[in-house]
mmCIF file of C-alpha atoms and ligand atoms in Angstrom:
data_model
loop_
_atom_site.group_PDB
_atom_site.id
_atom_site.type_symbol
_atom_site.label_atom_id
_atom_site.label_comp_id
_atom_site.label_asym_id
_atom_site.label_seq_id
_atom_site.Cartn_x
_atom_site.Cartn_y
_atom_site.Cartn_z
ATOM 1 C CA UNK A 798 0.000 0.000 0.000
ATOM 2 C CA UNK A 799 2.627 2.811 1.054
ATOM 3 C CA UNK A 800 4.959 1.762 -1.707
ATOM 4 C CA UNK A 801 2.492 2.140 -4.650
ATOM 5 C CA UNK A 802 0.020 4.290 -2.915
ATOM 6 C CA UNK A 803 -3.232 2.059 -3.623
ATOM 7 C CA UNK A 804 -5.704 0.605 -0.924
ATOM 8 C CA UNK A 805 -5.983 -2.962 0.313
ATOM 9 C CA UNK A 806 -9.534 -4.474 -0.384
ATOM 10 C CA UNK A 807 -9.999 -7.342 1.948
ATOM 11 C CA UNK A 808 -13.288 -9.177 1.830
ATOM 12 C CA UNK A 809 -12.877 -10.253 5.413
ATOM 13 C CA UNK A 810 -12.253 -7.128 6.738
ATOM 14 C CA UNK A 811 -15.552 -6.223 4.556
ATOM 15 C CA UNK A 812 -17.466 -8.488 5.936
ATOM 16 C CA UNK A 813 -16.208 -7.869 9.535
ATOM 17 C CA UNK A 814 -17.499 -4.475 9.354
ATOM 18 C CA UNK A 815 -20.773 -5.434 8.694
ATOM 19 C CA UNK A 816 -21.023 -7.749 10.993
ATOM 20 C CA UNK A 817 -19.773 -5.484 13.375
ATOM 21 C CA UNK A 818 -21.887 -2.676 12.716
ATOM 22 C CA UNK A 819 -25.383 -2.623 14.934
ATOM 23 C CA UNK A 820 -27.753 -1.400 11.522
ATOM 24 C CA UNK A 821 -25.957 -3.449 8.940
ATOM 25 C CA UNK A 822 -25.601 -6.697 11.070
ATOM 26 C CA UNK A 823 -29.573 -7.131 11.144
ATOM 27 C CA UNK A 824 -30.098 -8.205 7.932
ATOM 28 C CA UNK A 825 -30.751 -11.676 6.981
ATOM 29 C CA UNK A 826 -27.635 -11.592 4.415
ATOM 30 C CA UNK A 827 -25.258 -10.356 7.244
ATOM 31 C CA UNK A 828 -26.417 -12.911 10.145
ATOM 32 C CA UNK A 829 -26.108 -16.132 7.186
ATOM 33 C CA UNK A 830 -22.489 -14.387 6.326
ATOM 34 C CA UNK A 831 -21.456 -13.942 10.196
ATOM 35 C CA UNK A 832 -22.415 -18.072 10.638
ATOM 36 C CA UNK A 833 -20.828 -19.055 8.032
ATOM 37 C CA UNK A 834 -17.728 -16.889 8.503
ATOM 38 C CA UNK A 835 -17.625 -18.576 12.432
ATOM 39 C CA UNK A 836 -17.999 -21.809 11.017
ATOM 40 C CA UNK A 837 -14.952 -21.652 8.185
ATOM 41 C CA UNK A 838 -17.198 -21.489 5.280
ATOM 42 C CA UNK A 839 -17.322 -19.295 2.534
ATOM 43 C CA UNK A 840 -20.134 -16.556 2.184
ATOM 44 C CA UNK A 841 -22.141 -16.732 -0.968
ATOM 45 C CA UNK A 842 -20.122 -15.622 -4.365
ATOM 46 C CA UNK A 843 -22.943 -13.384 -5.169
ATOM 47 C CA UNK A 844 -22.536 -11.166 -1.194
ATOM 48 C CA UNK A 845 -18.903 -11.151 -2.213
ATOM 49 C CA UNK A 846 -19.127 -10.230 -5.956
ATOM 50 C CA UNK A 847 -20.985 -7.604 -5.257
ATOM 51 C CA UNK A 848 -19.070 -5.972 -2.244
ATOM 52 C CA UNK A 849 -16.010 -5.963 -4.415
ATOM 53 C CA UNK A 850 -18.084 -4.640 -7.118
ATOM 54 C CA UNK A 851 -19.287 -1.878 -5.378
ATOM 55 C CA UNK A 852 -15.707 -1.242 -3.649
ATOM 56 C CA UNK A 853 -14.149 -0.714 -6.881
ATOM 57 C CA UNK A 854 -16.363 1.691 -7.858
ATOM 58 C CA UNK A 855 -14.900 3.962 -5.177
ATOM 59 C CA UNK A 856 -12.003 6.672 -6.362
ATOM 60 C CA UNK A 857 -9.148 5.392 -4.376
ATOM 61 C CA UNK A 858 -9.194 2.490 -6.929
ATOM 62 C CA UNK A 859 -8.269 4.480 -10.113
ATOM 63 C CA UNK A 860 -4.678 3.948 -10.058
ATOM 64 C CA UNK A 861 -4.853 0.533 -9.180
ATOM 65 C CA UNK A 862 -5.523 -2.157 -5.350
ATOM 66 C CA UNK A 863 -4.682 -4.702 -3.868
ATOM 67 C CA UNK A 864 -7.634 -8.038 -3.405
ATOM 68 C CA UNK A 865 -6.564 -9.590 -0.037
ATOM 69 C CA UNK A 866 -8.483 -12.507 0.514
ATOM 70 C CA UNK A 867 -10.274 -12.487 -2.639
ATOM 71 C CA UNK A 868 -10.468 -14.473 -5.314
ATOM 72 C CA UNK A 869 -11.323 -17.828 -3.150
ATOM 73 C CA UNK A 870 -13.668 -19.712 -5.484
ATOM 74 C CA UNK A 871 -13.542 -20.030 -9.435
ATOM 75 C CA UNK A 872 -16.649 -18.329 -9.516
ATOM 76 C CA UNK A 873 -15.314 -15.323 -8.118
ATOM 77 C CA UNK A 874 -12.000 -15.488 -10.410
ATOM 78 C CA UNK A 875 -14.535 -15.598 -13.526
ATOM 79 C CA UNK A 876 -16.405 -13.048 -12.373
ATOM 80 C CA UNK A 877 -13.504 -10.665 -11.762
ATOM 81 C CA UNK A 878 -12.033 -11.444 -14.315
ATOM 82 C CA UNK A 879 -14.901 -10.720 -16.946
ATOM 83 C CA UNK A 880 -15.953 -7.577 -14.239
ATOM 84 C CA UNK A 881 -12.118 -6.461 -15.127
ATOM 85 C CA UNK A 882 -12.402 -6.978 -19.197
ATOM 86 C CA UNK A 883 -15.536 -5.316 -19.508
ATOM 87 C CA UNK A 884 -14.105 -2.261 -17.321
ATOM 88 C CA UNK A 885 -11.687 -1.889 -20.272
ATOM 89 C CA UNK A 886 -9.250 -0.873 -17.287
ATOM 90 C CA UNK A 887 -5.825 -0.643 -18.406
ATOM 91 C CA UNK A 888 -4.891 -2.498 -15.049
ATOM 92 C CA UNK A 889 -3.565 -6.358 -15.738
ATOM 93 C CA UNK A 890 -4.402 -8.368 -12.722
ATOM 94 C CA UNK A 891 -1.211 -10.201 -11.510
ATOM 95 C CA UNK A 892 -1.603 -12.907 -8.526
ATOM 96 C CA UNK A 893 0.244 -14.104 -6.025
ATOM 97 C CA UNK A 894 -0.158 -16.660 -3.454
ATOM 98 C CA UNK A 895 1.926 -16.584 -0.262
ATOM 99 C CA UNK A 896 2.597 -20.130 0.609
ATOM 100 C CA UNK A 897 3.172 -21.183 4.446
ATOM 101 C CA UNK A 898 2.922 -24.388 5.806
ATOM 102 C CA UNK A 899 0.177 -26.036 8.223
ATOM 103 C CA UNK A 900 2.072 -26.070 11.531
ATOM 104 C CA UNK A 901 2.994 -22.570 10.634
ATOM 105 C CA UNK A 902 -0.029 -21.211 9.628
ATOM 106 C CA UNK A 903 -1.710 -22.641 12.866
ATOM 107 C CA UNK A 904 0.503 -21.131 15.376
ATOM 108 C CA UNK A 905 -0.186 -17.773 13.168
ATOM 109 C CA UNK A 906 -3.802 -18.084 13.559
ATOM 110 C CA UNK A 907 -4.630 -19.135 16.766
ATOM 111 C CA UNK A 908 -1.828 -17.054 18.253
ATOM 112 C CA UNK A 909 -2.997 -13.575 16.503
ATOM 113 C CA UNK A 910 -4.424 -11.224 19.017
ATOM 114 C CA UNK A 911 -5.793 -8.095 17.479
ATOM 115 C CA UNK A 912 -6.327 -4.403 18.999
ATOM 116 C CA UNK A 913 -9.482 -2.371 18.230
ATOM 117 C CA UNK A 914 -7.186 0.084 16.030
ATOM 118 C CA UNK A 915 -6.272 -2.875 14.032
ATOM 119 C CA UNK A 916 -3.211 -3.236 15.131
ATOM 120 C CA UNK A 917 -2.314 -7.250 15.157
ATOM 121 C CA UNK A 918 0.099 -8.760 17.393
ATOM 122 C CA UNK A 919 1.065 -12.741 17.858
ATOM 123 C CA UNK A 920 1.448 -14.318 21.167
ATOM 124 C CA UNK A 921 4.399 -16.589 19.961
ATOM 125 C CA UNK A 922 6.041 -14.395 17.380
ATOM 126 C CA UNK A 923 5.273 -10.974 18.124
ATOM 127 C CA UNK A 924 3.929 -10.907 21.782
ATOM 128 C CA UNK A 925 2.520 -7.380 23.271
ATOM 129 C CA UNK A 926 5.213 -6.350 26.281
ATOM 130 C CA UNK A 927 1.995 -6.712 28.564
ATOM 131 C CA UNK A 928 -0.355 -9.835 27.581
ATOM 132 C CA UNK A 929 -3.516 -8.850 26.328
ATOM 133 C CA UNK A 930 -3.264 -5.144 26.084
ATOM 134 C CA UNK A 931 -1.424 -2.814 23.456
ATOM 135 C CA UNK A 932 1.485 -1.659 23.530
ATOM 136 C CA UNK A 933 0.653 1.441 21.319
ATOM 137 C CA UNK A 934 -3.150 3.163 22.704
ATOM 138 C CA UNK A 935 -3.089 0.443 25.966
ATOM 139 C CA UNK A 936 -6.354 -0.990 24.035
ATOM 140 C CA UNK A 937 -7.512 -4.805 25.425
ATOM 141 C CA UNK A 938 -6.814 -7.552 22.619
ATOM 142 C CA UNK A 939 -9.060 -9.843 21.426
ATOM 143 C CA UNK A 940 -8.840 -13.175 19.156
ATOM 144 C CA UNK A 941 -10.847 -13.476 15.677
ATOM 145 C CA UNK A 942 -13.968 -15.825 16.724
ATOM 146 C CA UNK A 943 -12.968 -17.981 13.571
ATOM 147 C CA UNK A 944 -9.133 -18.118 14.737
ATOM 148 C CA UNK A 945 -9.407 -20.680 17.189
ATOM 149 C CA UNK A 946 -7.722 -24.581 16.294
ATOM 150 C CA UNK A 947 -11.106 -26.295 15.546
ATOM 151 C CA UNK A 948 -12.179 -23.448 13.342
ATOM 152 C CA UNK A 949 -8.755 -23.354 11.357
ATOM 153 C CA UNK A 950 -8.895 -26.549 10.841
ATOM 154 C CA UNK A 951 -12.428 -26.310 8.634
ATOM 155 C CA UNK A 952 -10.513 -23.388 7.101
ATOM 156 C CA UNK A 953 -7.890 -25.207 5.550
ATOM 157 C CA UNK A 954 -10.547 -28.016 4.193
ATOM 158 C CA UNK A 955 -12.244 -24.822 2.544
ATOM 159 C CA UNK A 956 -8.832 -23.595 1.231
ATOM 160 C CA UNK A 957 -8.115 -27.086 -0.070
ATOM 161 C CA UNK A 958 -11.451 -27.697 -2.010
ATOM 162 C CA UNK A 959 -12.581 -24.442 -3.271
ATOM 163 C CA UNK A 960 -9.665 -21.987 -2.735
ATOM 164 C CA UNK A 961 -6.617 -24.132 -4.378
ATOM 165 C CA UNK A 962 -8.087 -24.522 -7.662
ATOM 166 C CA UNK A 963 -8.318 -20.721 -8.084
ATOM 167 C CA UNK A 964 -4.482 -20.643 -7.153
ATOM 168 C CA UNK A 965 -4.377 -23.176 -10.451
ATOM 169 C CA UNK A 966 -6.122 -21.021 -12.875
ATOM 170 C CA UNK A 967 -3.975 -18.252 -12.153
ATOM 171 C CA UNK A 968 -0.696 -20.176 -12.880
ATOM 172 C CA UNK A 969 -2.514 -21.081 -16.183
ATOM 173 C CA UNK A 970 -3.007 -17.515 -16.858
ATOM 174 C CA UNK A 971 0.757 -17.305 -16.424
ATOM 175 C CA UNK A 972 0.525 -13.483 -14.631
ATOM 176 C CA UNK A 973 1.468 -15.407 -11.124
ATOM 177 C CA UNK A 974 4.093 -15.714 -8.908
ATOM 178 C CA UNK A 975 4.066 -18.105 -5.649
ATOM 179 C CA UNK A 976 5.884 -16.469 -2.649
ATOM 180 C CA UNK A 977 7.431 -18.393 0.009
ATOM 181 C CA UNK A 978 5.949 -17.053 3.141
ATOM 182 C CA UNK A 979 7.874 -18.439 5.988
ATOM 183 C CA UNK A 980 10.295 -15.474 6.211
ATOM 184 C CA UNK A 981 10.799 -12.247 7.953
ATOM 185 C CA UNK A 982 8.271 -9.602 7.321
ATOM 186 C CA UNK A 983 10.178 -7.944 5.443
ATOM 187 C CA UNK A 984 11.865 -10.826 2.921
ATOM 188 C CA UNK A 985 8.618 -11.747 1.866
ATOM 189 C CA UNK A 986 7.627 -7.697 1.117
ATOM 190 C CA UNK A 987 10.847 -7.737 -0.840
ATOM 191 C CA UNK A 988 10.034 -10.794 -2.997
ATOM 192 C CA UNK A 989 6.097 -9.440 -3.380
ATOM 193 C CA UNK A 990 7.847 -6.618 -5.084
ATOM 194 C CA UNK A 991 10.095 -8.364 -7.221
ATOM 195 C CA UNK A 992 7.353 -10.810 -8.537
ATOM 196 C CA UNK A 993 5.267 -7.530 -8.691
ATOM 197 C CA UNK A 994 7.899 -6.007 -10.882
ATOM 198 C CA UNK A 995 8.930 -8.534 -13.143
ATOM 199 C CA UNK A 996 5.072 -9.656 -13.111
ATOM 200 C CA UNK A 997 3.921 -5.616 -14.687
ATOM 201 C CA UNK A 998 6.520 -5.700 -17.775
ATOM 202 C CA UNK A 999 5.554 -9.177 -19.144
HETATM 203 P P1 LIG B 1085 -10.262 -13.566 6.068
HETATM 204 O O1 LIG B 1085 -10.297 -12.335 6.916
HETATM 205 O O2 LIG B 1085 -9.765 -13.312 4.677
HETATM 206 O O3 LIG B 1085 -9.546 -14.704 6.747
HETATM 207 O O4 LIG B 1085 -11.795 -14.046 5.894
HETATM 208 C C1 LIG B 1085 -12.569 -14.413 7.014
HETATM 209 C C2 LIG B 1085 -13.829 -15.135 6.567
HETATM 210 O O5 LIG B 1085 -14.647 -14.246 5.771
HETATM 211 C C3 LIG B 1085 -13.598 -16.350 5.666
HETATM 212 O O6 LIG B 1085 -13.302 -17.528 6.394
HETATM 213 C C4 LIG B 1085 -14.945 -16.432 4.937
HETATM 214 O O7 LIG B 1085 -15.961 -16.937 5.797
HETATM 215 C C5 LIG B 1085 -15.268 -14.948 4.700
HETATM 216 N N1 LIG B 1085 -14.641 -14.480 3.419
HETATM 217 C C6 LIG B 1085 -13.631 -13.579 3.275
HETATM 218 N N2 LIG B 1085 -13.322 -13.401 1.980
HETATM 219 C C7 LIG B 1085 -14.170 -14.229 1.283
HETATM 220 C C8 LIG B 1085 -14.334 -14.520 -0.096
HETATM 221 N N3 LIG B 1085 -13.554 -13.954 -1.050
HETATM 222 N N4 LIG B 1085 -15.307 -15.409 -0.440
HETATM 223 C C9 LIG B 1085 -16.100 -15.996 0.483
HETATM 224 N N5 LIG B 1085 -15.986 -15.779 1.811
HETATM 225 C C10 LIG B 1085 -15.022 -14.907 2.216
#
């Protein structure tokens, strides 16, 4: 984001804010998107299509963004794709997938403890000097209710069956770079920008 100046759009934080917000989080869409989100599921293609949709109509996107968490079904990769080719936007969407490994990616999600600014700490890799609270604003921590062990574990199964064939059809596409994520924070920035690089002049 700071490098190139462009937002992140993540569909989880999306949906977090809806469910979070006391108007939004009545309707019958938001309260079938909260379960499913607690259970490891996907939310419909058609809630997520359309949040996207409407997120990219916002000015901020002009000059390019960054989809966190989105793609995650071939649905949604056809539909942004064809949503992207009808835009006639000069913009080629390059992907990359950030590859860590099970034991890894548990000890990152069940230890992640986030403050109410958004700030996100891990209690075995990047513990707060006091447990629980913040070291920045002094703000109590909390855990993602979808970041405990059983609910990872139902993540990864969703990952497996609908997720990893959308990491296929972007290798087929050929603008897509796999990024070994078990590094220092800033080794794997440093190889998103190389792939990014040599991924915008082919
Ligand atoms: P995340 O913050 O990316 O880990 O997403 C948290 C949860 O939000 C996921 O486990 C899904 O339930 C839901 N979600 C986020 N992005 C998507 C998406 N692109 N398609 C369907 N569900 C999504």
């Amino acid at each position: 984001m700071a490098r190139y100046g462009i937002p992140q759009i993540s569909t989880g934080d999306i949906l977090r804010a809806i469910k979070n917000d006391p108007v939004k989080a009545q309707t019958p869409k938001a309260s079938m998107a909260k379960d499913l989100m607690e259970q490891g599921l996907l939310v419909p293609d058609e809630l997520v299509n359309e949040l996207v949709a409407n997120r990219l109509t916002e000015p901020d996107t002009q000059r390019g963004y960054i989809l966190d968490g989105y793609p995650r079904t071939i649905n949604q990769a056809e539909w942004i794709d064809t949503h992207l080719s009808a835009a006639r936007t000069s913009l080629p969407l390059v992907a990359i997938s950030i590859v860590v490994d099970y034991e890894q990616l548990l000890h990152r999600i069940t230890g992640r403890r986030i403050s109410p600014a958004g700030r996100i700490y891990n209690i075995y890799s990047n513990p707060p000097a006091v447990p629980g609270i913040c070291d920045v604003d002094g703000s109590t921590l909390t855990q993602r209710p979808d970041d405990t062990e059983a609910v990872f574990i139902e993540r990864m199964k969703t990952f497996n069956t609908q997720t990893a064939p959308v990491v296929e059809h972007y290798r087929k596409q050929g603008r897509f770079r796999e990024i070994n994520g078990d590094q220092p924070v800033e080794a794997v920035s440093e190889a998103i920008m190389t792939a990014l690089q040599a991924l915008r002049s082919t």
